[in-house]
Short mmCIF file of C-alpha atoms in Angstrom, two decimals:
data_model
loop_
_atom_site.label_atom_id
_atom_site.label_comp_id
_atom_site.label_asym_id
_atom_site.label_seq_id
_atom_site.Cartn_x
_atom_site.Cartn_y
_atom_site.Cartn_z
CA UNK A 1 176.48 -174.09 64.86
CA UNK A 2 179.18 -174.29 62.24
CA UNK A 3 180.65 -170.54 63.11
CA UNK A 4 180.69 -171.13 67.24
CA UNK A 5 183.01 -174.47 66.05
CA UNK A 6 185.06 -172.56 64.09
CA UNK A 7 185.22 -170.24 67.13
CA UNK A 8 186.41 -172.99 69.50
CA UNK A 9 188.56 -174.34 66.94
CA UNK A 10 190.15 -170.68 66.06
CA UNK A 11 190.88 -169.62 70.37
CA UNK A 12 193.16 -173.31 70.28
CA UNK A 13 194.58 -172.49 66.95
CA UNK A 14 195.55 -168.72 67.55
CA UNK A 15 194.71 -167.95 71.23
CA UNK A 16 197.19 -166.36 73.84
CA UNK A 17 197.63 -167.88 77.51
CA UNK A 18 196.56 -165.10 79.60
CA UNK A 19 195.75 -164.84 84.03
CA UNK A 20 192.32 -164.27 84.69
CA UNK A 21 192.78 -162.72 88.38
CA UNK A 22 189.17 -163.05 88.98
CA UNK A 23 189.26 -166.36 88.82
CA UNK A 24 192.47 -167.75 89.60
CA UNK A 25 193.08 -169.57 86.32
CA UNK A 26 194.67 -169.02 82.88
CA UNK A 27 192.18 -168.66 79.65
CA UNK A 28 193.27 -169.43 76.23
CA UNK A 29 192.04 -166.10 74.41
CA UNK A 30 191.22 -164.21 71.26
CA UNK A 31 190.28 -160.94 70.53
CA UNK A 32 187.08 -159.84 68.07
CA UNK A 33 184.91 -162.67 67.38
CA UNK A 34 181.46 -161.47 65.06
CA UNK A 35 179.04 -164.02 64.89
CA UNK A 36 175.73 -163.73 63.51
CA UNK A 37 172.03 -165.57 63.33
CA UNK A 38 168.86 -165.50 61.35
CA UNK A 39 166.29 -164.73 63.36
CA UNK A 40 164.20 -164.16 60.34
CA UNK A 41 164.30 -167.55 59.16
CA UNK A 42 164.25 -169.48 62.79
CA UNK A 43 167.49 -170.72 62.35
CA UNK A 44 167.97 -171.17 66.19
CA UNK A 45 171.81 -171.21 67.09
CA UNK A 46 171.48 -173.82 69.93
CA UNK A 47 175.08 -176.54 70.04
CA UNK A 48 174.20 -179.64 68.91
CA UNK A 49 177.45 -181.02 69.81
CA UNK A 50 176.69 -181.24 73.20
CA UNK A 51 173.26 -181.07 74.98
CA UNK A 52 172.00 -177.92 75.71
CA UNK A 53 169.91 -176.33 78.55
CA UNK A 54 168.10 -173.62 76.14
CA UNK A 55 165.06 -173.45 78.68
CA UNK A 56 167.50 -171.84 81.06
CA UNK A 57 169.03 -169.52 79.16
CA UNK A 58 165.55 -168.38 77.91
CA UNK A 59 164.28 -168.19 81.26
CA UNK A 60 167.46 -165.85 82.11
CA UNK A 61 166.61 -163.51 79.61
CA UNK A 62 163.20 -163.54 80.79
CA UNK A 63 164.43 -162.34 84.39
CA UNK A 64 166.58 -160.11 82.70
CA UNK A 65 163.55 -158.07 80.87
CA UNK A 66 161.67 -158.68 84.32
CA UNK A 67 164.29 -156.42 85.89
CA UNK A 68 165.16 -159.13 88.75
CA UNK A 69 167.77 -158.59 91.00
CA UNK A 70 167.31 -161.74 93.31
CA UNK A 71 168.48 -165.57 92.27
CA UNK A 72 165.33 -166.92 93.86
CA UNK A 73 163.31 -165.01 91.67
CA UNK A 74 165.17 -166.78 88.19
CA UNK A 75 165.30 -169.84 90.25
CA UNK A 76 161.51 -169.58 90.22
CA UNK A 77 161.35 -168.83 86.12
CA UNK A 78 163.53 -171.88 85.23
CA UNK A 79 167.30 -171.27 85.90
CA UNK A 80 170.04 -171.56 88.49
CA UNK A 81 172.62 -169.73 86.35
CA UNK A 82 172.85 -166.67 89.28
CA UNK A 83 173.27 -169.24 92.46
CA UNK A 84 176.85 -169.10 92.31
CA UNK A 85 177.59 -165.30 91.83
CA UNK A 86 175.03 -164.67 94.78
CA UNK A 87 176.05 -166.39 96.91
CA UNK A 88 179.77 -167.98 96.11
CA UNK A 89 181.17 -165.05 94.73
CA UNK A 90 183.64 -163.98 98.01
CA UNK A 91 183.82 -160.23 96.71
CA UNK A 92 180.36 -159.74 96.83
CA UNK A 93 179.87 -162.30 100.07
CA UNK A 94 181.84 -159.31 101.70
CA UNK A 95 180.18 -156.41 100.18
CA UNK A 96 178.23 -154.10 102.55
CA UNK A 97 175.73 -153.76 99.91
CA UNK A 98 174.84 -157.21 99.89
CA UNK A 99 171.20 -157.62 100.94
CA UNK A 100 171.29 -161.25 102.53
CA UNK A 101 171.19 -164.43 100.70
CA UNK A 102 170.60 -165.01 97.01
CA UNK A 103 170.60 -161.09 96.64
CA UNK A 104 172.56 -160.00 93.00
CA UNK A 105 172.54 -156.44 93.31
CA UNK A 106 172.01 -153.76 91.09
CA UNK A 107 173.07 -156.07 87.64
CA UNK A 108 172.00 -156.66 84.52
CA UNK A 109 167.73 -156.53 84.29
CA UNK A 110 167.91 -154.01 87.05
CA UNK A 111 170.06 -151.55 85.17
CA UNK A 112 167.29 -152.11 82.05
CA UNK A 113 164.34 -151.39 83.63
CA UNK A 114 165.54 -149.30 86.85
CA UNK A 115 168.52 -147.25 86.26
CA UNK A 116 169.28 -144.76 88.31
CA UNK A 117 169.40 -141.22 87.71
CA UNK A 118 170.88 -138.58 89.43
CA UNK A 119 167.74 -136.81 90.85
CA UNK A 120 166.73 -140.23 92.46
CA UNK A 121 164.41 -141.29 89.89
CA UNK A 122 165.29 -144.03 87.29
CA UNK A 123 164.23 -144.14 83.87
CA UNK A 124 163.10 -147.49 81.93
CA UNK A 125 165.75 -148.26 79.04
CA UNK A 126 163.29 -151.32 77.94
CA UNK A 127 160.08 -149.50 77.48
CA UNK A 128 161.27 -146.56 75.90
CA UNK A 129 162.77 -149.26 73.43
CA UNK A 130 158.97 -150.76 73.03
CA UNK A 131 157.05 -147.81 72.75
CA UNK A 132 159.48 -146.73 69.76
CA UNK A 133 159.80 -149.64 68.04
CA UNK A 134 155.79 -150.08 68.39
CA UNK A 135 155.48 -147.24 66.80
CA UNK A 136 157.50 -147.74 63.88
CA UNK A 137 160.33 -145.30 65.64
CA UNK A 138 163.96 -145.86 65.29
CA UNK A 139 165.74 -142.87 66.67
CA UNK A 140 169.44 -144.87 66.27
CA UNK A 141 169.56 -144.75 70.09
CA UNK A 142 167.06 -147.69 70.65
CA UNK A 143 169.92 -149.58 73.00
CA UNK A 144 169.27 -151.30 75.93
CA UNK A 145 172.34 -151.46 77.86
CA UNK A 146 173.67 -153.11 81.57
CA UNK A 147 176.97 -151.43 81.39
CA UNK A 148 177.08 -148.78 84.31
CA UNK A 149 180.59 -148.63 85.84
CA UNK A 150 179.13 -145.69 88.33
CA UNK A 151 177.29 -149.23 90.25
CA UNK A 152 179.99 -151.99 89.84
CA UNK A 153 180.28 -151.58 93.39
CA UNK A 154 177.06 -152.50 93.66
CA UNK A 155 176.58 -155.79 92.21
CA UNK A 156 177.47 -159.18 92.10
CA UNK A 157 179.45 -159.42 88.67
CA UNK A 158 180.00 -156.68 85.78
CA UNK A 159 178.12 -157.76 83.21
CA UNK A 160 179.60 -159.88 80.40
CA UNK A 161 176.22 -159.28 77.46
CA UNK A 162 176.24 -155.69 78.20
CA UNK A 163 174.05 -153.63 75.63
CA UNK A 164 171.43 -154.63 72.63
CA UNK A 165 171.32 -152.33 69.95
CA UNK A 166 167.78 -152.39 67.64
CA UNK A 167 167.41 -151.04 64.27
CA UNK A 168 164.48 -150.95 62.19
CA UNK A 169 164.47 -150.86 58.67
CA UNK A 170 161.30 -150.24 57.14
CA UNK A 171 159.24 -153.15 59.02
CA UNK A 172 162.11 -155.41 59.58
CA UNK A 173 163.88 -155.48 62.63
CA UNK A 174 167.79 -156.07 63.75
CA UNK A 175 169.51 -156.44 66.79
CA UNK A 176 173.06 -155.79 67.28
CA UNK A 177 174.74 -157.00 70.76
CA UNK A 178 177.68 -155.96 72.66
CA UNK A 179 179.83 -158.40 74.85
CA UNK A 180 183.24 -158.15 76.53
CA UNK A 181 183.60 -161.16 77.98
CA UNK A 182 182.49 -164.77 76.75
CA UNK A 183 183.71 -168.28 78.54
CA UNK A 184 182.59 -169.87 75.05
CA UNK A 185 182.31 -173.46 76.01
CA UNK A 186 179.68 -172.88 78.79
CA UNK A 187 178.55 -169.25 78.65
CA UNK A 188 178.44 -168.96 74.76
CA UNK A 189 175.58 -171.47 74.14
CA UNK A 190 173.41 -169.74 76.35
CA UNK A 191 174.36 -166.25 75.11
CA UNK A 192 173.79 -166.77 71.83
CA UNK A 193 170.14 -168.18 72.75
CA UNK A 194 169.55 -165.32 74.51
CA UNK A 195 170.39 -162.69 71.78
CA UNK A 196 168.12 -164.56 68.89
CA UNK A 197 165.21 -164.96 71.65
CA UNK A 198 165.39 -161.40 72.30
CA UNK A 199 165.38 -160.24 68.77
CA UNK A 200 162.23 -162.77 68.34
CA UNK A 201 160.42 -161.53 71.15
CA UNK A 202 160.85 -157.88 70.62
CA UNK A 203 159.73 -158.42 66.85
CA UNK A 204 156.61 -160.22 67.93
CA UNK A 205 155.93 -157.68 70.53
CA UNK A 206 156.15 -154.72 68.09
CA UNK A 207 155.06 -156.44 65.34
CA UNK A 208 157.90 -156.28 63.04
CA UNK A 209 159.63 -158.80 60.82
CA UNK A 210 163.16 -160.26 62.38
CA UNK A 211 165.79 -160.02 60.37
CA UNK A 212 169.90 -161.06 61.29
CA UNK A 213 171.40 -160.70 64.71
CA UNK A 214 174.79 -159.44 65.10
CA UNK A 215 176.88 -160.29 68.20
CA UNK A 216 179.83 -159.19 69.05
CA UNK A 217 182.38 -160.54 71.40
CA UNK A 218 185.91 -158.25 72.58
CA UNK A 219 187.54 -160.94 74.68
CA UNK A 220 186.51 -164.86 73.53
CA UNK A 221 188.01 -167.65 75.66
CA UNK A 222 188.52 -171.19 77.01
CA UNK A 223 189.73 -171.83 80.24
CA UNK A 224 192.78 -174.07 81.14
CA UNK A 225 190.08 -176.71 82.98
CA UNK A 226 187.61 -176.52 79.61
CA UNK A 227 190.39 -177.38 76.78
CA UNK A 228 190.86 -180.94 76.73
CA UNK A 229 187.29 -181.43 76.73
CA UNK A 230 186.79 -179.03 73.68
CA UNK A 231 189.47 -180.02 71.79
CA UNK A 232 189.18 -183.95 72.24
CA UNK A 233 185.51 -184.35 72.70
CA UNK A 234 183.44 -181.67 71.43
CA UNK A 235 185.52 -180.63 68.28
CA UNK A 236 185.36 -184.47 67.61
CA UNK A 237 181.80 -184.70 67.34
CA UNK A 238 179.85 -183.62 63.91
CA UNK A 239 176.74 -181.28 63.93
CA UNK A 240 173.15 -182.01 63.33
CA UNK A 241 170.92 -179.32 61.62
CA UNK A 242 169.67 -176.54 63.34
CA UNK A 243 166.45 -176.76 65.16
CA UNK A 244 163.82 -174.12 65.33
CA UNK A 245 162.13 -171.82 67.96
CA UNK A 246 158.22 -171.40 68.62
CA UNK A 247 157.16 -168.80 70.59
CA UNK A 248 153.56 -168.52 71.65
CA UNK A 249 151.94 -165.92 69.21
CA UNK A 250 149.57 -164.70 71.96
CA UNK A 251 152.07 -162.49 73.36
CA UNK A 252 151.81 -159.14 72.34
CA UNK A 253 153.22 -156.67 74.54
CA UNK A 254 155.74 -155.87 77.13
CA UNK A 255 153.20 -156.48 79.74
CA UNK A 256 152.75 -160.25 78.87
CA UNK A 257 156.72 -160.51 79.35
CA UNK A 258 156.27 -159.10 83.00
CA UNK A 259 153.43 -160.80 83.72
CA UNK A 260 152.49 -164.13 82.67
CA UNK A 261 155.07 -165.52 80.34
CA UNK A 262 156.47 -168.71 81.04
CA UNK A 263 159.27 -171.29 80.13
CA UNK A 264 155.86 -172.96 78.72
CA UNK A 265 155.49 -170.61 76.24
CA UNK A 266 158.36 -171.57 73.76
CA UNK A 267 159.60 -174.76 72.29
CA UNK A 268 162.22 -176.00 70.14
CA UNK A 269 161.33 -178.83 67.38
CA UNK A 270 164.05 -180.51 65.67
CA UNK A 271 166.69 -180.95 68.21
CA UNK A 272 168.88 -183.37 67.41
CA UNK A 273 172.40 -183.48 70.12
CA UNK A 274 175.19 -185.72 71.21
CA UNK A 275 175.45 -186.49 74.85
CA UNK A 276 176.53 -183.55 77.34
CA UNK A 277 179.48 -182.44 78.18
CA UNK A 278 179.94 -181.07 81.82
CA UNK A 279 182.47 -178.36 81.53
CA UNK A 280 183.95 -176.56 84.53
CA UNK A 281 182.35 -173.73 85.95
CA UNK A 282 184.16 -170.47 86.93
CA UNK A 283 183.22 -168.06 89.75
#
């Protein structure tokens, strides 16, 4: 909690005004932010400054490792977060390869578990990443990544968390992920969620020990609509302890992700949180 305040509180300090074309508006931005979180001892890096939605960021990441492509589908696991790029998004409203409401395209999940190659077949990023890491493999090229600029085209939005990198050191496992892109009063709390859920998971699945996760932000940043709310209301508010993650122990495998895992299946104890804040959203 402490280092995504010092974060905020850096990107107002030292950050440049720059034009987000996208979007229309101007972010307040910093280059190179390293934050880190241990997975190993359940320190779970949800904001306690403001209420947060962890079940919905979890349940992204679950549609992520599902492979989904379609915003009904995370609707259905517990989240909403892919309504607006699906179907507000006016680049991809206009895109010929667009299949009809809700679709996302080929993004994220679907470049994990189904990326293309070029004899037509596709090749499985995640379960090459299992079977290795089952097996007590580490062949430094156990990376999972969403990053294929060949398919922009042919999506709904580039994506910002773009590749996981796993290392295994004798029975401990690390994780290590990439992003270039982070609106860190709204998309930060989920993100970093996501990466310490996915380290968890994929040690319980393998059965290794987690250790620390790295993550890695290029471009950190605030929009102009976001500022006054960080810097006069959430900077203003102290933190409570960090509260911890419980996964259910009786998944074991890849195939339990896929198949039968639910938002039931993890809980956090200990959260303690001031009131939300409702920051501006960006499409």
């Amino acid at each position: 909690m402490q280092q995504y305040l010092v974060l905020c509180q850096r990107i107002i300090d030292q950050g440049v005004w720059i034009e987000n074309v996208r979007t229309g508006k101007k972010c307040l931005t910093v280059v190179n932010a390293d934050l880190c979180y241990d997975v190993g001892n359940n320190q779970f890096p949800i904001i306690t400054t403001r209420k947060s939605f962890w079940k919905a960021a979890i349940a992204e990441l679950l549609g992520y490792l599902r492979g989904y492509d379609n915003a009904a589908d995370f609707r259905e696991l517990g989240t909403k977060s892919w309504d607006a790029n699906a179907n507000q998004n006016e680049d991809w409203l206009s895109n010929p390869a667009r299949q009809g409401d809700d679709d996302m395209g080929r993004v994220y999940g679907v470049q994990g578990r189904r990326w293309q190659k070029p004899d037509g077949s596709t090749l499985d990023q995640l379960r090459k990443i299992f079977h290795n890491l089952n097996q007590g493999i580490d062949d430094r090229g156990e990376i999972l990544t969403f990053y294929n600029p060949g398919e922009f085209e042919l999506g709904c939005l580039r994506p910002c968390m773009h590749t996981h990198t796993f290392s295994l050191l004798g029975d401990v496992l690390y994780l290590t992920s990439y992003q270039r892109s982070c609106d860190v009063p709204l998309g930060l709390n989920f993100n970093q969620i996501q990466v310490f859920t996915l380290l968890a998971l994929m040690a319980q699945i393998t059965g290794k020990t987690p250790g620390i996760a790295y993550h890695k932000i290029v471009n950190a940043h605030i929009y102009e609509d976001q500022l006054e709310l960080m810097r006069n209301v959430q900077l203003k508010r102290d933190p409570f302890d960090p509260p911890q993650l419980h996964i259910n122990p009786d998944i074991k495998s890849l195939e339990d992700i896929e198949t039968w895992v639910s938002l039931e299946d993890f809980t956090v104890e200990g959260y303690q949180h001031h009131e939300p804040i409702v920051y501006p959203f960006s499409v």
